[in-house]
């Protein structure tokens, strides 16, 4: 069967796939992003090649630090915590007896300075610094000094006590307020009473 072309008809040239791709790439935002990522990846790769020894040293240092921290916690701090807690048990017994009214002053002194072959709160706070037991020893020592009328010493120890316990921390702040009040530093006392009442408000510590 014969074929013919109309006058003025020009056969459509097939699009070159390479040219079409170039047009798409030239106008595509996605392509620009890809080009940018490729460029960044090349730069990062080049930088890593030049600095790979430093990178490996840094990774090694982080690994050593992590292992060292875990070792310190497991082999030094945990045994230290256990030892401190064992030492403090007797001092706590003296303290509780004093609070319950049994020869208060002498028992508070034993709680602070030790007895029955065990350390008191002062030695525990110093010897086992950094442990939870040492931190708690500061609270006990501060309130013991407060009951003995040694208000400056009480403030010194209570200010070193840190706790997330909503009752104990509020009580320590109130005790500092009491010590300042006894020293007739009423503005300081008022500030600590406000801190104590505002610290995790509840029906027990806030009224006190």
Tab-separated table of N, CA, C and O in Angstrom, residues 126-205:
chain	number	residue	atom	x	y	z
A	126	UNK	N	33.049	12.902	104.705
A	126	UNK	CA	34.387	13.226	104.199
A	126	UNK	C	35.033	12.030	103.498
A	126	UNK	O	35.556	12.147	102.385
A	127	UNK	N	34.977	10.866	104.131
A	127	UNK	CA	35.658	9.671	103.609
A	127	UNK	C	35.007	9.136	102.341
A	127	UNK	O	35.694	8.690	101.421
A	128	UNK	N	33.700	9.184	102.295
A	128	UNK	CA	32.961	8.597	101.175
A	128	UNK	C	32.331	9.664	100.284
A	128	UNK	O	31.251	9.468	99.732
A	129	UNK	N	33.025	10.769	100.172
A	129	UNK	CA	32.524	11.878	99.346
A	129	UNK	C	32.146	11.397	97.945
A	129	UNK	O	32.879	10.631	97.322
A	130	UNK	N	31.002	11.841	97.464
A	130	UNK	CA	30.547	11.455	96.131
A	130	UNK	C	29.543	10.330	96.137
A	130	UNK	O	28.918	10.051	95.112
A	131	UNK	N	29.371	9.679	97.282
A	131	UNK	CA	28.390	8.602	97.372
A	131	UNK	C	27.056	9.134	97.886
A	131	UNK	O	26.978	10.221	98.476
A	132	UNK	N	26.018	8.353	97.697
A	132	UNK	CA	24.699	8.728	98.216
A	132	UNK	C	24.716	8.774	99.737
A	132	UNK	O	24.048	9.613	100.352
A	133	UNK	N	25.474	7.862	100.341
A	133	UNK	CA	25.564	7.822	101.800
A	133	UNK	C	26.203	9.107	102.342
A	133	UNK	O	25.752	9.656	103.348
A	134	UNK	N	27.243	9.579	101.676
A	134	UNK	CA	27.904	10.813	102.120
A	134	UNK	C	26.959	12.002	101.996
A	134	UNK	O	26.926	12.887	102.864
A	135	UNK	N	26.194	12.030	100.913
A	135	UNK	CA	25.225	13.110	100.724
A	135	UNK	C	24.185	13.096	101.852
A	135	UNK	O	23.873	14.140	102.448
A	136	UNK	N	23.664	11.918	102.167
A	136	UNK	CA	22.683	11.796	103.245
A	136	UNK	C	23.298	12.131	104.597
A	136	UNK	O	22.626	12.683	105.478
A	137	UNK	N	24.584	11.810	104.749
A	137	UNK	CA	25.277	12.132	106.004
A	137	UNK	C	25.281	13.639	106.252
A	137	UNK	O	25.222	14.080	107.411
A	138	UNK	N	25.364	14.432	105.186
A	138	UNK	CA	25.305	15.892	105.349
A	138	UNK	C	23.960	16.322	105.932
A	138	UNK	O	23.895	17.232	106.763
A	139	UNK	N	22.884	15.670	105.492
A	139	UNK	CA	21.553	16.003	106.038
A	139	UNK	C	21.486	15.669	107.521
A	139	UNK	O	21.062	16.482	108.348
A	140	UNK	N	21.903	14.454	107.857
A	140	UNK	CA	21.873	14.043	109.255
A	140	UNK	C	22.762	14.946	110.120
A	140	UNK	O	22.371	15.348	111.228
A	141	UNK	N	23.955	15.237	109.618
A	141	UNK	CA	24.875	16.089	110.384
A	141	UNK	C	24.280	17.480	110.583
A	141	UNK	O	24.356	18.050	111.680
A	142	UNK	N	23.674	18.020	109.531
A	142	UNK	CA	23.076	19.360	109.624
A	142	UNK	C	21.964	19.423	110.643
A	142	UNK	O	21.913	20.358	111.471
A	143	UNK	N	21.076	18.434	110.623
A	143	UNK	CA	19.965	18.458	111.584
A	143	UNK	C	20.442	18.126	112.997
A	143	UNK	O	19.871	18.618	113.987
A	144	UNK	N	21.487	17.312	113.113
A	144	UNK	CA	22.058	17.042	114.441
A	144	UNK	C	22.648	18.318	115.030
A	144	UNK	O	22.408	18.650	116.204
A	145	UNK	N	23.422	19.057	114.218
A	145	UNK	CA	23.981	20.327	114.686
A	145	UNK	C	22.871	21.319	115.039
A	145	UNK	O	22.989	22.091	116.000
A	146	UNK	N	21.797	21.312	114.274
A	146	UNK	CA	20.670	22.214	114.551
A	146	UNK	C	20.101	21.920	115.940
A	146	UNK	O	19.825	22.841	116.717
A	147	UNK	N	19.964	20.648	116.265
A	147	UNK	CA	19.432	20.265	117.577
A	147	UNK	C	20.420	20.531	118.705
A	147	UNK	O	20.017	20.660	119.871
A	148	UNK	N	21.702	20.602	118.358
A	148	UNK	CA	22.724	20.907	119.367
A	148	UNK	C	22.933	22.409	119.539
A	148	UNK	O	23.729	22.831	120.377
A	149	UNK	N	22.258	23.198	118.723
A	149	UNK	CA	22.389	24.651	118.822
A	149	UNK	C	23.598	25.208	118.088
A	149	UNK	O	23.970	26.370	118.291
A	150	UNK	N	24.209	24.404	117.231
A	150	UNK	CA	25.356	24.857	116.443
A	150	UNK	C	24.853	25.191	115.035
A	150	UNK	O	24.932	24.386	114.107
A	151	UNK	N	24.352	26.417	114.915
A	151	UNK	CA	23.557	26.770	113.740
A	151	UNK	C	24.391	27.001	112.481
A	151	UNK	O	23.966	26.649	111.385
A	152	UNK	N	25.556	27.579	112.627
A	152	UNK	CA	26.411	27.780	111.458
A	152	UNK	C	26.853	26.444	110.866
A	152	UNK	O	26.884	26.278	109.642
A	153	UNK	N	27.227	25.523	111.747
A	153	UNK	CA	27.613	24.193	111.283
A	153	UNK	C	26.434	23.489	110.613
A	153	UNK	O	26.586	22.786	109.608
A	154	UNK	N	25.247	23.707	111.173
A	154	UNK	CA	24.044	23.109	110.602
A	154	UNK	C	23.819	23.606	109.175
A	154	UNK	O	23.568	22.817	108.255
A	155	UNK	N	23.927	24.912	108.991
A	155	UNK	CA	23.720	25.504	107.662
A	155	UNK	C	24.754	24.974	106.680
A	155	UNK	O	24.434	24.619	105.537
A	156	UNK	N	26.004	24.890	107.123
A	156	UNK	CA	27.091	24.430	106.251
A	156	UNK	C	26.808	23.039	105.698
A	156	UNK	O	26.985	22.789	104.494
A	157	UNK	N	26.356	22.142	106.543
A	157	UNK	CA	26.104	20.766	106.088
A	157	UNK	C	24.802	20.661	105.285
A	157	UNK	O	24.746	19.953	104.274
A	158	UNK	N	23.785	21.347	105.730
A	158	UNK	CA	22.498	21.260	105.028
A	158	UNK	C	22.579	21.841	103.619
A	158	UNK	O	21.894	21.362	102.705
A	159	UNK	N	23.410	22.844	103.437
A	159	UNK	CA	23.562	23.420	102.092
A	159	UNK	C	24.301	22.468	101.149
A	159	UNK	O	24.204	22.622	99.925
A	160	UNK	N	25.019	21.504	101.702
A	160	UNK	CA	25.724	20.521	100.865
A	160	UNK	C	24.846	19.329	100.505
A	160	UNK	O	25.242	18.478	99.714
A	161	UNK	N	23.669	19.288	101.100
A	161	UNK	CA	22.763	18.158	100.864
A	161	UNK	C	21.930	18.401	99.607
A	161	UNK	O	21.320	19.447	99.430
A	162	UNK	N	21.905	17.397	98.718
A	162	UNK	CA	21.120	17.473	97.488
A	162	UNK	C	20.239	16.240	97.392
A	162	UNK	O	20.694	15.121	97.648
A	163	UNK	N	18.978	16.472	97.028
A	163	UNK	CA	18.073	15.325	96.934
A	163	UNK	C	16.893	15.644	96.032
A	163	UNK	O	16.430	16.785	95.969
A	164	UNK	N	16.426	14.612	95.317
A	164	UNK	CA	15.217	14.731	94.510
A	164	UNK	C	13.980	14.298	95.300
A	164	UNK	O	12.866	14.407	94.810
A	165	UNK	N	14.205	13.805	96.517
A	165	UNK	CA	13.094	13.399	97.364
A	165	UNK	C	12.303	14.637	97.791
A	165	UNK	O	12.850	15.562	98.381
A	166	UNK	N	11.009	14.668	97.491
A	166	UNK	CA	10.240	15.895	97.695
A	166	UNK	C	10.081	16.238	99.178
A	166	UNK	O	9.976	17.413	99.540
A	167	UNK	N	10.064	15.232	100.051
A	167	UNK	CA	9.919	15.507	101.474
A	167	UNK	C	11.242	15.919	102.108
A	167	UNK	O	11.325	16.926	102.809
A	168	UNK	N	12.278	15.107	101.857
A	168	UNK	CA	13.553	15.316	102.525
A	168	UNK	C	14.188	16.653	102.131
A	168	UNK	O	14.734	17.368	102.977
A	169	UNK	N	14.121	17.002	100.851
A	169	UNK	CA	14.703	18.265	100.411
A	169	UNK	C	13.962	19.448	101.020
A	169	UNK	O	14.578	20.430	101.464
A	170	UNK	N	12.624	19.361	101.055
A	170	UNK	CA	11.846	20.444	101.657
A	170	UNK	C	12.180	20.596	103.141
A	170	UNK	O	12.309	21.712	103.655
A	171	UNK	N	12.347	19.469	103.825
A	171	UNK	CA	12.685	19.520	105.243
A	171	UNK	C	14.070	20.122	105.469
A	171	UNK	O	14.284	20.857	106.438
A	172	UNK	N	15.006	19.825	104.566
A	172	UNK	CA	16.355	20.390	104.721
A	172	UNK	C	16.339	21.905	104.519
A	172	UNK	O	17.028	22.641	105.228
A	173	UNK	N	15.548	22.377	103.562
A	173	UNK	CA	15.434	23.823	103.341
A	173	UNK	C	14.788	24.502	104.546
A	173	UNK	O	15.212	25.591	104.966
A	174	UNK	N	13.767	23.859	105.104
A	174	UNK	CA	13.137	24.414	106.303
A	174	UNK	C	14.090	24.443	107.478
A	174	UNK	O	14.082	25.389	108.282
A	175	UNK	N	14.939	23.414	107.585
A	175	UNK	CA	15.916	23.369	108.684
A	175	UNK	C	16.939	24.494	108.544
A	175	UNK	O	17.368	25.080	109.553
A	176	UNK	N	17.324	24.821	107.317
A	176	UNK	CA	18.226	25.962	107.108
A	176	UNK	C	17.526	27.240	107.554
A	176	UNK	O	18.140	28.121	108.191
A	177	UNK	N	16.241	27.354	107.228
A	177	UNK	CA	15.465	28.514	107.697
A	177	UNK	C	15.461	28.599	109.202
A	177	UNK	O	15.637	29.687	109.782
A	178	UNK	N	15.298	27.454	109.887
A	178	UNK	CA	15.323	27.437	111.354
A	178	UNK	C	16.663	27.926	111.897
A	178	UNK	O	16.720	28.686	112.872
A	179	UNK	N	17.741	27.458	111.260
A	179	UNK	CA	19.076	27.844	111.721
A	179	UNK	C	19.296	29.347	111.560
A	179	UNK	O	19.825	30.012	112.464
A	180	UNK	N	18.887	29.896	110.425
A	180	UNK	CA	19.022	31.346	110.226
A	180	UNK	C	18.158	32.121	111.223
A	180	UNK	O	18.568	33.186	111.720
A	181	UNK	N	16.975	31.596	111.509
A	181	UNK	CA	16.105	32.266	112.478
A	181	UNK	C	16.757	32.302	113.855
A	181	UNK	O	16.696	33.322	114.563
A	182	UNK	N	17.385	31.187	114.242
A	182	UNK	CA	18.073	31.136	115.538
A	182	UNK	C	19.258	32.100	115.586
A	182	UNK	O	19.634	32.584	116.655
A	183	UNK	N	19.853	32.356	114.428
A	183	UNK	CA	20.964	33.321	114.348
A	183	UNK	C	20.463	34.744	114.210
A	183	UNK	O	21.249	35.679	114.043
A	184	UNK	N	19.146	34.909	114.253
A	184	UNK	CA	18.479	36.204	114.109
A	184	UNK	C	18.699	36.836	112.728
A	184	UNK	O	18.638	38.047	112.571
A	185	UNK	N	18.959	35.988	111.741
A	185	UNK	CA	19.051	36.461	110.352
A	185	UNK	C	17.699	36.176	109.689
A	185	UNK	O	17.532	35.241	108.912
A	186	UNK	N	16.736	37.045	110.044
A	186	UNK	CA	15.348	36.733	109.732
A	186	UNK	C	15.027	36.808	108.242
A	186	UNK	O	14.180	36.055	107.755
A	187	UNK	N	15.678	37.699	107.516
A	187	UNK	CA	15.422	37.769	106.065
A	187	UNK	C	15.883	36.488	105.371
A	187	UNK	O	15.189	35.951	104.500
A	188	UNK	N	17.065	35.995	105.779
A	188	UNK	CA	17.555	34.730	105.214
A	188	UNK	C	16.631	33.578	105.602
A	188	UNK	O	16.333	32.700	104.780
A	189	UNK	N	16.185	33.595	106.859
A	189	UNK	CA	15.283	32.541	107.320
A	189	UNK	C	14.002	32.545	106.493
A	189	UNK	O	13.527	31.488	106.052
A	190	UNK	N	13.448	33.738	106.256
A	190	UNK	CA	12.199	33.847	105.498
A	190	UNK	C	12.363	33.313	104.076
A	190	UNK	O	11.485	32.623	103.546
A	191	UNK	N	13.499	33.603	103.451
A	191	UNK	CA	13.749	33.127	102.087
A	191	UNK	C	13.770	31.601	102.032
A	191	UNK	O	13.214	30.988	101.118
A	192	UNK	N	14.402	30.973	103.032
A	192	UNK	CA	14.469	29.514	103.030
A	192	UNK	C	13.130	28.881	103.409
A	192	UNK	O	12.799	27.795	102.916
A	193	UNK	N	12.360	29.563	104.247
A	193	UNK	CA	11.020	29.053	104.530
A	193	UNK	C	10.160	29.085	103.268
A	193	UNK	O	9.375	28.167	103.009
A	194	UNK	N	10.308	30.145	102.487
A	194	UNK	CA	9.556	30.217	101.226
A	194	UNK	C	9.978	29.116	100.266
A	194	UNK	O	9.140	28.484	99.612
A	195	UNK	N	11.302	28.883	100.186
A	195	UNK	CA	11.801	27.812	99.310
A	195	UNK	C	11.267	26.455	99.773
A	195	UNK	O	10.875	25.613	98.956
A	196	UNK	N	11.239	26.247	101.089
A	196	UNK	CA	10.779	24.973	101.624
A	196	UNK	C	9.298	24.754	101.321
A	196	UNK	O	8.890	23.654	100.929
A	197	UNK	N	8.492	25.802	101.495
A	197	UNK	CA	7.050	25.648	101.282
A	197	UNK	C	6.709	25.492	99.804
A	197	UNK	O	5.717	24.852	99.453
A	198	UNK	N	7.542	26.066	98.927
A	198	UNK	CA	7.269	26.016	97.490
A	198	UNK	C	7.835	24.761	96.827
A	198	UNK	O	7.483	24.447	95.695
A	199	UNK	N	8.705	24.050	97.549
A	199	UNK	CA	9.349	22.872	96.961
A	199	UNK	C	8.372	21.701	96.962
A	199	UNK	O	8.014	21.174	98.007
A	200	UNK	N	7.957	21.287	95.769
A	200	UNK	CA	6.973	20.204	95.604
A	200	UNK	C	5.878	20.273	96.675
A	200	UNK	O	5.856	19.461	97.594
A	201	UNK	N	4.989	21.271	96.581
A	201	UNK	CA	3.948	21.480	97.605
A	201	UNK	C	3.147	20.202	97.894
A	201	UNK	O	2.764	19.474	96.985
A	202	UNK	N	2.918	19.953	99.183
A	202	UNK	CA	2.132	18.795	99.605
A	202	UNK	C	1.576	19.078	100.994
A	202	UNK	O	1.944	20.060	101.642
A	203	UNK	N	0.688	18.199	101.458
A	203	UNK	CA	0.002	18.442	102.730
A	203	UNK	C	0.871	18.185	103.948
A	203	UNK	O	0.478	18.544	105.071
A	204	UNK	N	2.047	17.584	103.742
A	204	UNK	CA	2.893	17.271	104.897
A	204	UNK	C	3.951	18.338	105.146
A	204	UNK	O	3.994	18.945	106.218
A	205	UNK	N	4.808	18.584	104.135
A	205	UNK	CA	5.940	19.498	104.360
A	205	UNK	C	5.550	20.970	104.219
A	205	UNK	O	6.135	21.811	104.895
